[in-house]
Amino acid sequence: MIRLPYNPELARLYLMFEALPALASDPILGLMAAFREDANTRKVDLGVGVYRDDDGNTPILNSVLTAQTRHNDTETTKSYIGPPGEPDFNEAVRTLLFGAQHAALTDKRVSSAQTPGGCGGLRVAAELINRARPSARIWVSDPTWANHVPLLGDAGLSIETYPYFDRTTSGLRFDEMMATLDTVAADDLVLLHGCCHNPCGVDLDQSQWRALAELALSRGFTPFIDLAYQGLSQGLEEDAFGLRLMAEKVPELLVASSCSKNFGLYRERVGSLAILSPTAHAAETILSQMLNVIRGIYSMPPNHGGAIVKTILNDPALKQQWESELAQMRERINGIREQFATKLAQQIGHERFSFIPRQRGMFSFLGIDQKQITRLREEYSIYMVDSSRINIAGLNSRNIDYVCDAIAAVL
Ligand code: LMR
């Protein structure tokens, strides 16, 4: 073979990736890197949504440590687990989501698979929707979690928005939301945050869920619930209210759920996709499609996180321990919301931030402008997403006064 000398001009003609531009880092994940590099010892990370305790750590739950040890001690193979993941995991998670006695489960109308995080569930769902109904539009709240757009849109779905967060009252634009959803076509889907709305912390109450379920039924659109924070708003059962109600009312429903936050298993990537069908036969058919989609994307999920979750959920003592650890996380977040609003009111002399305790979950918008957000980052090393979304769990007894002083200074 004759080897020609390397010629960069000629080589350029064949380069495949040269046309792709460099991209800015992800708005949420990029903050993690910027925070790590900041040398200020007073720095505060209110960016990425991970739970932190009062010492600022994201601990491994004791129930998780026990389950992990037990799993490691008894594991006998590293053979494949298959596209659906572990059957015991899937059954336990379906029960956690729908409740043991839900007719959807007893009628065997729910098919589900273990997925790599809630993100995996969202993406598998998007691919399935695209397969079943490529013209379907998916309606997401304004605003929604930034990663919903690529996870759903890159699969080919077109995305529309419905009004949700009211930037004036920091509450819900419920009437406008319902008016818009009353125009949604029967072929479309509506993505709903099951609880702890990311990024605004404003959730639907029970009567609003009821009204929405009636609207879904009368218009015929398909609800798609993203439940990434079950147990972190009011409790495991309470936070599944909307999902369980929808599953009683509508014939088809999609649910992507995550074990990242409520089990603290962020880096293990474990979640699920559950789909409710009108009949057990339809559920079997959709499962076959789901497994085929999974096989074509990532083949099968990783095992470790799912093994921990199934060990906890299938052992009554461990489950009880996990529930009490989850309650501690929830109570700390709700408590810090109260403290934060009180301290801010003392600092600035008015009630501008009184909405914070009314919201739930890890996130709230501070509602401050870009200049103020940049000053907080550059002058005080306080990091939040550019939308002014803060992770409430990043506040603790050592940094809360510092953060309140800094906010008062930049207002
Ligand atoms: C967040 O919203 O900060 C988390 O859900 C982490 C992520 O992947 O964006």
Coordinates of N, CA and C and ligand atoms in Angstrom, one line a residue, residues 26 28-29 47-50 119 145 147 198 229 261 363 389, ligand 1:
D26 N -24.0 22.6 29.8 CA -25.4 22.6 30.2 C -25.6 23.6 31.3
I28 N -27.3 23.8 33.9 CA -27.4 23.4 35.3 C -26.1 22.7 35.7
L29 N -25.6 21.8 34.8 CA -24.4 21.0 35.1 C -23.1 21.8 35.0
G47 N -27.2 25.5 43.1 CA -27.4 25.2 41.7 C -28.1 23.9 41.5
V48 N -27.3 22.8 41.2 CA -27.9 21.5 40.8 C -28.8 21.0 41.9
G49 N -29.8 20.3 41.5 CA -30.8 19.7 42.4 C -30.4 18.4 43.1
V50 N -29.5 18.6 44.1 CA -29.2 17.4 44.9 C -29.5 17.8 46.4
C119 N -34.6 10.2 33.5 CA -34.2 10.7 32.1 C -34.4 9.5 31.1
W145 N -38.6 21.8 33.5 CA -37.2 21.4 33.7 C -36.5 21.5 32.4
N147 N -34.1 20.1 30.9 CA -33.7 18.9 30.2 C -34.9 18.2 29.6
N198 N -40.3 21.3 39.2 CA -38.9 21.7 38.9 C -39.0 22.6 37.6
Y229 N -39.8 13.4 42.4 CA -39.5 13.8 43.8 C -40.6 13.1 44.8
K261 N -33.6 11.3 43.7 CA -33.7 12.2 44.9 C -34.3 11.4 46.1
F363 N -36.9 23.3 44.7 CA -36.7 24.5 44.0 C -37.7 25.6 44.2
R389 N -33.5 30.2 39.7 CA -33.9 29.0 40.5 C -32.8 28.6 41.5
Ligands
LMR1 C1 -31.8 19.6 38.5 O1 -32.8 20.0 38.0 O2 -30.9 20.3 39.0 C2 -31.6 18.1 38.6 O3 -32.7 17.4 38.2 C3 -30.3 17.6 38.0 C4 -30.3 17.7 36.5 O4 -29.9 16.7 35.9 O5 -30.6 18.8 35.9

